[in-house]
Short mmCIF file of C-alpha atoms in Angstrom, two decimals:
data_model
loop_
_atom_site.label_atom_id
_atom_site.label_comp_id
_atom_site.label_asym_id
_atom_site.label_seq_id
_atom_site.Cartn_x
_atom_site.Cartn_y
_atom_site.Cartn_z
CA MET A 1020 60.88 7.60 96.69
CA GLU A 1021 61.31 5.34 93.89
CA LYS A 1022 58.09 6.75 92.46
CA GLU A 1023 59.85 10.26 91.99
CA LEU A 1024 62.15 9.04 90.12
CA LEU A 1025 60.30 7.11 86.95
CA PRO A 1026 60.25 8.94 83.71
CA ASN A 1027 56.53 10.32 83.40
CA THR A 1028 56.56 8.13 80.46
CA ASN A 1029 56.65 5.10 82.06
CA ARG A 1030 54.36 6.35 85.53
CA ARG A 1031 51.51 6.97 83.32
CA MET A 1032 52.03 3.52 81.51
CA ILE A 1033 51.82 1.83 84.71
CA TYR A 1034 49.17 3.79 85.91
CA GLN A 1035 46.95 3.15 82.57
CA TYR A 1036 48.18 -1.02 82.87
CA ILE A 1037 46.91 -1.24 85.92
CA GLN A 1038 43.78 0.47 85.19
CA ALA A 1039 43.41 -1.57 81.93
CA LEU A 1040 44.00 -4.84 83.90
CA ASP A 1041 41.15 -3.92 86.68
CA SER A 1042 38.83 -3.30 83.84
CA GLY A 1043 39.84 -5.93 81.60
CA ASP A 1044 40.81 -3.21 78.83
CA LEU A 1045 42.61 -5.89 76.48
CA ASP A 1046 43.41 -3.29 73.53
CA SER A 1047 45.15 -0.63 76.65
CA ILE A 1048 46.83 -3.68 77.66
CA GLU A 1049 48.51 -5.16 74.15
CA ARG A 1050 49.11 -1.64 73.34
CA ILE A 1051 51.40 -1.16 76.69
CA LEU A 1052 52.91 -4.58 76.61
CA GLN A 1053 53.66 -3.33 73.15
CA SER A 1054 55.82 -0.33 74.45
CA ALA A 1055 57.65 -2.20 77.00
CA GLN A 1056 59.32 -4.30 74.39
CA ARG A 1057 61.05 -1.22 73.35
CA ASP A 1058 61.50 0.01 77.07
CA ALA A 1059 63.41 -2.54 79.53
CA GLU A 1060 62.78 -0.68 82.67
CA LEU A 1061 59.02 -0.55 81.66
CA ASP A 1062 58.88 -4.27 81.57
CA ARG A 1063 60.98 -5.37 84.48
CA MET A 1064 58.05 -2.72 86.42
CA ILE A 1065 54.81 -5.01 84.64
CA ASN A 1066 56.46 -8.10 85.00
CA GLU A 1067 56.62 -6.76 88.99
CA ILE A 1068 52.96 -6.21 89.26
CA ASN A 1069 51.73 -8.74 86.97
CA GLN A 1070 53.51 -11.06 89.93
CA GLU A 1071 52.34 -9.10 92.20
CA TYR A 1072 48.83 -9.59 90.77
CA ALA A 1073 49.41 -13.10 90.23
CA SER A 1074 49.66 -13.70 94.29
CA GLU A 1075 47.30 -11.32 95.00
CA LEU A 1076 44.48 -13.62 92.81
CA GLY A 1077 46.45 -17.02 94.04
CA LEU A 1078 46.92 -18.05 90.47
CA THR A 1079 48.58 -21.66 89.79
CA PRO A 1080 52.11 -21.58 88.41
CA LEU A 1081 52.40 -20.98 85.15
CA ALA A 1082 53.29 -24.42 84.23
CA GLN A 1083 49.78 -25.46 85.56
CA THR A 1084 48.26 -22.33 83.83
CA SER A 1085 49.49 -23.39 80.85
CA ALA A 1086 48.79 -27.37 81.06
CA LYS A 1087 45.06 -26.26 81.64
CA VAL A 1088 45.41 -23.95 78.68
CA GLN A 1089 46.36 -26.63 76.41
CA GLU A 1090 43.56 -28.91 77.61
CA LEU A 1091 41.18 -26.16 76.91
CA LEU A 1092 42.46 -25.42 73.34
CA GLU A 1093 41.99 -29.25 72.50
CA GLN A 1094 38.70 -29.85 73.92
CA TYR A 1095 37.09 -26.52 71.85
CA PHE A 1096 39.59 -26.59 69.03
CA THR A 1097 39.06 -29.81 67.73
CA GLN A 1098 35.30 -29.32 67.07
CA GLU A 1099 36.71 -27.01 64.23
CA GLU A 1100 33.90 -24.40 65.12
CA VAL A 1101 35.02 -21.51 63.41
CA VAL A 1102 33.11 -21.95 59.82
CA VAL A 1103 34.26 -19.37 57.07
CA ASP A 1104 32.30 -18.58 53.59
CA THR A 1105 34.54 -20.14 51.22
CA GLN A 1106 31.90 -19.72 48.45
CA PRO A 1107 32.06 -16.83 45.27
CA LEU A 1108 30.53 -13.89 46.47
CA THR A 1109 27.01 -13.14 44.83
CA VAL A 1110 24.97 -10.07 44.35
CA GLY A 1111 22.54 -11.64 46.70
CA ASP A 1112 25.44 -11.81 49.25
CA VAL A 1113 26.04 -7.89 49.11
CA ALA A 1114 22.67 -7.24 48.69
CA ALA A 1115 21.89 -8.92 51.68
CA ARG A 1116 24.33 -6.82 53.61
CA MET A 1117 23.29 -3.54 51.96
CA THR A 1118 19.41 -4.19 53.08
CA SER A 1119 20.76 -4.38 56.99
CA ASP A 1120 23.21 -1.67 57.23
CA GLN A 1121 21.36 0.97 58.54
CA GLY A 1122 23.73 3.42 57.82
CA LEU A 1123 23.43 3.23 54.22
CA PRO A 1124 20.22 5.60 52.11
CA LYS A 1125 16.96 4.22 52.66
CA SER A 1126 16.82 4.05 48.64
CA HIS A 1127 19.68 1.97 48.59
CA ARG A 1128 18.57 -0.64 51.24
CA GLU A 1129 15.29 -0.85 49.01
CA ILE A 1130 17.20 -1.66 45.78
CA GLY A 1131 19.28 -3.99 47.88
CA LYS A 1132 15.91 -5.82 49.03
CA SER A 1133 14.97 -6.15 45.19
CA LEU A 1134 18.17 -8.25 44.55
CA LEU A 1135 18.19 -10.50 47.80
CA ASN A 1136 18.07 -13.83 46.11
CA ASN A 1137 20.68 -12.72 43.04
CA PRO A 1138 22.66 -15.71 42.69
CA LEU A 1139 25.25 -13.72 39.92
CA VAL A 1140 28.35 -14.49 41.31
CA LEU A 1141 30.34 -11.14 41.08
CA PRO A 1142 33.93 -11.09 39.32
CA GLU A 1143 36.88 -11.45 41.44
CA TRP A 1144 38.38 -8.55 39.78
CA LEU A 1145 35.54 -5.63 41.51
CA SER A 1146 36.43 -2.98 39.73
CA LEU A 1147 33.85 -0.11 39.07
CA GLN A 1148 33.52 -0.67 34.99
CA ALA A 1149 32.44 -4.51 36.46
CA VAL A 1150 30.07 -3.51 38.37
CA ARG A 1151 28.54 -0.86 36.07
CA GLN A 1152 28.25 -4.02 33.33
CA ILE A 1153 26.30 -5.82 36.28
CA GLY A 1154 24.41 -2.86 36.93
CA ALA A 1155 23.60 -2.51 33.13
CA LYS A 1156 22.53 -6.47 32.89
CA LEU A 1157 20.36 -5.84 36.34
CA ARG A 1158 19.04 -2.62 34.65
CA LEU A 1159 20.62 -0.36 38.00
CA ALA A 1160 21.61 2.86 36.87
CA ASP A 1161 21.86 4.70 39.73
CA GLU A 1162 25.77 5.34 40.24
CA ARG A 1163 25.65 5.88 43.42
CA PHE A 1164 23.99 2.34 44.33
CA LEU A 1165 26.92 1.24 42.36
CA ARG A 1166 29.60 2.66 43.90
CA THR A 1167 28.63 1.71 47.43
CA PHE A 1168 27.48 -1.48 45.90
CA ARG A 1169 31.40 -2.28 44.96
CA ASP A 1170 32.90 -1.02 48.26
CA THR A 1171 30.48 -3.53 50.00
CA ALA A 1172 31.60 -6.34 47.81
CA LEU A 1173 34.87 -5.74 48.27
CA GLN A 1174 34.74 -5.23 52.22
CA MET A 1175 32.81 -8.81 52.47
CA MET A 1176 35.52 -10.43 50.09
CA MET A 1177 38.15 -8.96 52.26
CA GLY A 1178 36.37 -9.68 55.55
CA ARG A 1179 35.72 -13.25 54.22
CA GLY A 1180 39.52 -13.05 53.31
CA GLN A 1181 40.44 -12.15 56.82
CA ALA A 1182 38.18 -14.86 58.70
CA GLN A 1183 40.10 -17.28 56.53
CA MET A 1184 43.05 -16.35 57.58
CA ALA A 1185 42.43 -16.35 61.05
CA ALA A 1186 40.69 -19.75 60.75
CA THR A 1187 43.90 -21.19 59.21
CA ARG A 1188 45.82 -19.51 62.24
CA ALA A 1189 43.44 -21.23 65.00
CA LYS A 1190 44.18 -24.60 63.24
CA ARG A 1191 47.40 -23.94 63.19
CA SER A 1192 47.73 -22.78 66.59
CA HIS A 1193 45.88 -25.84 67.95
CA ARG A 1194 48.19 -28.43 66.01
CA LYS A 1195 51.21 -26.74 67.77
CA PHE A 1196 49.17 -27.12 71.16
CA ALA A 1197 47.66 -30.59 70.27
CA SER A 1198 51.05 -32.18 69.28
CA PRO A 1199 53.93 -30.51 71.05
CA LYS A 1200 56.64 -32.82 69.75
CA ALA A 1201 55.88 -31.72 66.40
CA THR A 1202 59.05 -29.56 64.55
CA LYS A 1203 58.37 -26.91 62.20
CA SER A 1204 59.39 -28.51 59.46
CA GLY A 1205 56.04 -29.88 59.89
CA LYS A 1206 54.02 -26.90 59.39
CA MET B 99 80.07 -3.35 47.99
CA THR B 100 76.19 -2.71 47.87
CA SER B 101 74.53 -0.59 45.51
CA ILE B 102 72.11 2.16 46.40
CA LYS B 103 68.99 1.26 44.29
CA THR B 104 67.38 4.91 43.08
CA ALA B 105 64.12 5.36 41.42
CA ASP B 106 63.29 4.12 38.33
CA SER B 107 61.48 7.01 36.40
CA ALA B 108 60.70 5.22 33.67
CA LYS B 109 58.89 2.46 35.48
CA VAL B 110 57.11 5.13 37.15
CA THR B 111 55.56 6.63 33.97
CA THR B 112 54.70 2.93 32.69
CA ALA B 113 52.82 2.58 35.77
CA VAL B 114 51.01 5.97 34.97
CA GLN B 115 49.99 4.95 31.49
CA SER B 116 48.64 1.56 32.73
CA VAL B 117 46.38 3.07 35.17
CA TRP B 118 44.32 5.52 32.21
CA GLN B 119 44.71 2.78 30.14
CA GLN B 120 43.21 0.22 32.92
CA SER B 121 40.48 2.92 33.69
CA GLY B 122 39.55 2.60 29.97
CA PHE B 123 40.97 5.81 28.84
CA GLU B 124 43.18 6.55 26.17
CA LYS B 125 45.39 9.38 27.41
CA PRO B 126 44.65 11.48 30.55
CA THR B 127 42.14 13.99 30.42
CA PRO B 128 41.96 17.41 29.93
CA GLY B 129 41.46 19.36 33.82
CA ILE B 130 41.39 17.80 37.35
CA VAL B 131 42.45 14.34 37.43
CA PRO B 132 39.21 11.83 37.80
CA LEU B 133 41.31 9.98 40.50
CA ASN B 134 38.62 7.87 42.22
CA GLU B 135 37.57 6.66 38.61
CA LEU B 136 41.20 5.74 38.15
CA ILE B 137 41.56 4.04 41.68
CA SER B 138 38.39 1.89 41.15
CA ALA B 139 39.73 0.79 37.89
CA TYR B 140 41.44 -1.92 40.40
CA PRO B 141 39.71 -3.91 43.22
CA ILE B 142 40.06 -1.15 45.85
CA TRP B 143 37.68 0.89 47.89
CA PHE B 144 38.67 4.33 49.12
CA ALA B 145 37.16 5.93 52.18
CA GLU B 146 38.31 9.35 53.73
CA ILE B 147 38.93 8.72 57.67
CA PRO B 148 38.83 11.20 60.49
CA TYR B 149 42.04 11.21 62.75
CA LEU B 150 43.54 8.54 60.88
CA THR B 151 46.00 6.36 62.41
CA PRO B 152 46.99 2.74 62.16
CA ARG B 153 44.66 1.66 65.52
CA ASN B 154 41.34 3.79 63.69
CA ALA B 155 42.42 2.12 60.36
CA LYS B 156 42.22 -1.20 61.83
CA ILE B 157 39.10 -0.44 64.01
CA PHE B 158 37.20 1.20 60.55
CA LEU B 159 38.41 -1.97 58.35
CA ALA B 160 37.09 -4.32 61.26
CA LYS B 161 33.72 -2.67 60.90
CA LYS B 162 33.52 -2.39 57.60
CA MET B 163 34.76 -6.16 57.18
CA GLY B 164 32.79 -7.46 59.40
CA GLN B 165 35.97 -9.36 60.80
CA THR B 166 38.69 -7.83 62.73
CA PRO B 167 41.73 -7.58 60.22
CA VAL B 168 44.72 -10.56 61.27
CA LEU B 169 47.13 -7.14 61.41
CA TYR B 170 49.35 -5.77 64.05
CA LEU B 171 47.93 -2.06 63.47
CA ASN B 172 48.16 -0.69 67.43
CA SER B 173 50.22 2.70 66.95
CA ASP B 174 48.47 5.95 67.32
CA GLU B 175 50.50 7.86 64.97
CA ASN B 176 48.96 10.04 62.45
CA LEU B 177 48.87 9.17 59.26
CA SER B 178 47.80 11.05 55.97
CA GLY B 179 47.41 8.06 53.99
CA PHE B 180 47.30 4.01 54.54
CA LEU B 181 47.05 0.89 52.37
CA PHE B 182 46.19 -2.22 53.10
CA ALA B 183 45.88 -5.39 50.75
CA GLN B 184 45.27 -8.63 50.77
CA GLN B 185 45.54 -11.90 48.70
CA ASN B 186 41.99 -12.55 47.45
CA ARG B 187 41.59 -16.11 45.92
CA SER B 188 43.81 -15.15 42.43
CA VAL B 189 43.21 -11.15 43.02
CA PHE B 190 44.77 -8.63 45.57
CA THR B 191 42.17 -6.55 47.22
CA GLY B 192 42.60 -3.62 48.78
CA CYS B 193 41.77 -0.51 50.33
CA ILE B 194 43.37 3.45 50.45
CA PHE B 195 42.27 5.67 53.53
CA VAL B 196 43.19 9.32 53.64
CA ASP B 197 43.04 11.42 56.91
CA ALA B 198 39.18 13.37 56.38
CA ASN B 199 40.98 16.57 58.17
CA ASP B 200 43.47 17.05 55.67
CA ILE B 201 43.46 19.69 52.90
CA LEU B 202 41.89 18.08 49.32
CA ALA B 203 44.74 18.53 47.67
CA ARG B 204 47.09 16.73 49.97
CA ARG B 205 44.12 13.82 50.45
CA ARG B 206 44.45 13.50 46.56
CA PHE B 207 47.92 13.09 46.74
CA SER B 208 48.35 11.07 49.35
CA ALA B 209 45.86 8.49 47.93
CA ALA B 210 47.81 8.69 44.30
CA HIS B 211 50.90 8.17 46.29
CA GLU B 212 49.06 4.70 47.79
CA LEU B 213 48.19 3.64 44.54
CA GLY B 214 51.24 4.01 43.26
CA HIS B 215 52.63 1.74 46.68
CA TYR B 216 49.60 -1.04 45.40
CA LEU B 217 51.27 -1.30 41.93
CA LEU B 218 54.88 -0.17 41.72
CA HIS B 219 55.74 -2.11 44.94
CA PHE B 220 53.33 -4.04 46.60
CA LEU B 221 51.78 -6.05 43.43
CA PRO B 222 54.81 -7.51 42.33
CA VAL B 223 56.40 -8.86 45.78
CA MET B 224 52.40 -10.39 46.40
CA GLN B 225 52.07 -11.95 42.79
CA GLU B 226 55.72 -13.70 43.33
CA LEU B 227 54.42 -14.94 47.06
CA ALA B 228 51.30 -16.38 45.68
CA ALA B 229 53.04 -17.78 42.52
CA ALA B 230 55.15 -19.52 45.21
CA GLY B 231 51.94 -20.96 46.96
CA GLU B 232 52.25 -18.88 50.08
CA GLU B 233 48.34 -18.38 51.40
CA GLU B 234 48.28 -15.73 53.41
CA VAL B 235 49.58 -12.70 51.66
CA MET B 236 48.92 -9.06 52.84
CA ALA B 237 50.51 -5.82 52.79
CA THR B 238 49.88 -2.32 54.79
CA GLU B 239 51.36 0.74 54.29
CA GLY B 240 51.21 4.24 55.99
CA LEU B 241 52.10 7.65 55.05
CA VAL B 242 53.38 10.68 57.51
CA TYR B 243 54.30 14.04 55.78
CA GLU B 244 58.13 14.81 56.68
CA THR B 245 56.84 18.51 57.67
CA GLY B 246 53.88 20.14 59.02
CA ASN B 247 53.48 22.07 56.20
CA ASP B 248 49.70 20.98 54.94
CA ALA B 249 51.04 22.35 50.99
CA ASP B 250 54.24 20.42 50.98
CA ASN B 251 53.19 17.37 49.03
CA THR B 252 56.70 16.67 47.48
CA ASN B 253 58.41 15.43 50.60
CA ALA B 254 56.17 12.81 51.78
CA SER B 255 57.83 10.39 52.92
CA ASP B 256 57.17 6.91 55.66
CA ALA B 257 57.94 8.28 59.31
CA TRP B 258 55.55 5.35 60.87
CA ALA B 259 57.62 2.83 62.24
CA GLY B 260 54.89 0.20 61.33
CA LYS B 261 55.25 0.57 57.63
CA GLN B 262 55.61 -2.82 56.30
CA ILE B 263 54.81 -5.52 53.98
CA VAL B 264 53.63 -8.27 56.14
CA LEU B 265 54.79 -11.03 54.05
CA PRO B 266 52.67 -14.48 54.86
CA GLY B 267 52.07 -14.69 58.45
CA LEU B 268 53.00 -18.17 60.05
CA GLU B 269 52.20 -16.49 63.24
CA ILE B 270 52.26 -12.41 63.92
CA ALA B 271 55.56 -13.43 65.84
CA GLU B 272 57.01 -15.05 62.98
CA ASN B 273 55.80 -12.70 60.06
CA ILE B 274 58.61 -11.02 58.16
CA MET B 275 58.55 -7.44 57.60
CA LEU B 276 60.29 -5.64 54.38
CA PHE B 277 60.16 -1.48 55.36
CA THR B 278 59.54 0.70 52.24
CA GLU B 279 62.71 1.92 51.24
CA PRO B 280 63.83 5.38 50.08
CA TRP B 281 63.77 4.91 46.72
CA GLN B 282 60.39 3.19 46.75
CA GLU B 283 58.94 6.59 48.61
CA THR B 284 60.19 8.85 45.42
CA GLU B 285 58.81 6.32 43.04
CA ALA B 286 55.18 6.50 45.18
CA ASN B 287 55.88 10.42 45.15
CA GLN B 288 56.60 10.61 41.27
CA PHE B 289 53.65 7.92 40.44
CA ALA B 290 51.29 10.60 42.18
CA ALA B 291 52.83 13.38 41.07
CA GLU B 292 52.61 11.94 37.01
CA LEU B 293 49.36 10.68 38.01
CA LEU B 294 47.40 14.23 39.23
CA MET B 295 49.70 16.54 36.58
CA PRO B 296 49.92 14.92 33.69
CA THR B 297 52.41 16.21 31.28
CA GLU B 298 50.02 16.66 28.01
CA THR B 299 47.88 18.55 30.78
CA CYS B 300 50.46 20.89 31.80
CA GLN B 301 51.86 21.70 28.85
CA THR B 302 48.32 22.64 27.72
CA LEU B 303 47.26 24.82 30.40
CA ILE B 304 50.84 26.27 30.38
CA ALA B 305 49.99 27.41 27.02
CA GLN B 306 47.04 28.74 27.97
CA HIS B 307 47.91 30.93 30.53
CA GLN B 308 51.81 31.76 29.71
CA VAL B 309 50.64 35.08 27.61
CA PRO B 310 48.88 36.57 30.88
CA PHE B 311 51.35 35.34 33.09
CA GLY B 312 54.33 34.55 31.05
CA ARG B 313 56.61 31.58 31.81
CA LYS B 314 57.84 32.67 35.85
CA ARG B 315 57.15 29.63 37.43
CA GLU B 316 55.53 30.92 40.48
CA PHE B 317 52.62 32.65 38.83
CA LEU B 318 52.07 29.33 36.90
CA ALA B 319 51.92 27.63 39.79
CA ASN B 320 49.33 29.50 41.37
CA ARG B 321 46.93 29.10 38.48
CA LEU B 322 48.03 25.61 38.03
CA SER B 323 47.46 24.13 41.64
CA SER B 324 43.92 25.35 41.56
CA GLU B 325 43.11 24.12 37.99
CA LEU B 326 44.20 20.28 38.87
CA LEU B 327 43.65 20.54 42.57
CA VAL B 328 46.96 20.15 44.23
CA SER B 329 49.62 21.72 45.97
CA ARG B 330 51.25 24.52 45.03
CA GLU B 331 54.46 23.07 46.41
CA ALA B 332 53.66 19.58 43.99
CA ILE B 333 53.09 21.78 40.70
CA THR B 334 56.02 24.01 41.60
CA TRP B 335 58.14 20.44 41.81
CA ARG B 336 56.21 18.93 38.54
CA LEU B 337 56.86 22.11 36.50
CA ALA B 338 60.85 22.32 37.62
CA SER B 339 60.34 18.76 36.87
CA LEU B 340 59.39 19.00 33.73
CA GLY B 341 61.99 22.01 33.01
CA ILE B 342 59.37 24.52 32.34
CA GLY B 343 58.97 28.74 33.86
CA GLY B 344 62.21 29.48 36.09
#
């Protein structure tokens, strides 16, 4: 009977949550859990489902699980496996990305090939004017190519920045797990 | 007693002038403003995405950057504009997305609005944080128009709950959020209006058209909106703010 009383939205969310759990759809799980943060009733229902799932799957008590997770984190993250490219971006780096991008026109990929080993370092302030100047140095006049080149370079710069941030966070997270007694002031 | 901060028109005008200078123009060019050229004077890339939402923006960013951004963007709310900026060494690189399904006039206004936020509101805060030694300086902002009226550009405001400046994230849960304030929205709108409809350009066009059309704002707006690629509402508002027509 209780089912009938649930708001339609919550019923739909619960249904989606169960489906997401079954299919391992992490994005949907994350989205629904986010909604549950703003809805106490939905949060309660999700907790019940989680407990049900845990007992169904014979999962270990939470404390034991977290000890195991901590052990695995220490095992894997001490290796510092995350490799982040911190070198300045060069014309050759961008050309390599463009050459392998099948979504770009063939003519752009061809120009990219001719620049593959070019070590010229790109300026951090990568305006279109700056790229045009580089283009003039390299005798590249195709405006569309230069615009695409600039976009690709900026995307790569941002990607590297994000990778750096992700690595920093992973390390920080590892430190937290590796030394649980460490205080926040030590960050 | 706290005072309510209001939009700073002089600051907006100065910012608009700096955009033209940064792009290598002494003054605004006559006719349609070359918005792409102006945006690309900064380390910002621009894209039009169909069905723009925070989630779609994140997916698109991940695809283009080759790296899933460390951003909590999972809402499916429709956006007209989106701005993301992050620190890369000494520079604040960014991107502006607009919804490809919006009409051209709105897409242009949205892009100019986001550029306004970047210059007026995000850069100063980000620079300050970077100077203080923070390492993960990022900012995002989403633009939703208040009404469903495609042409109503002047009432743009943020309705997206996720609109935020994400300050250096120690952990996702510890991020400090700064919400854009109404005065910041007003400034971003003023910035877009001044950038896309420069005073001199408006005055020149009006001088050309007021003989056949008179100074009736409605007629001038019809004419100028198509000549400047802006909405009729936007140009009407701009003409009023310039004290032209009636």
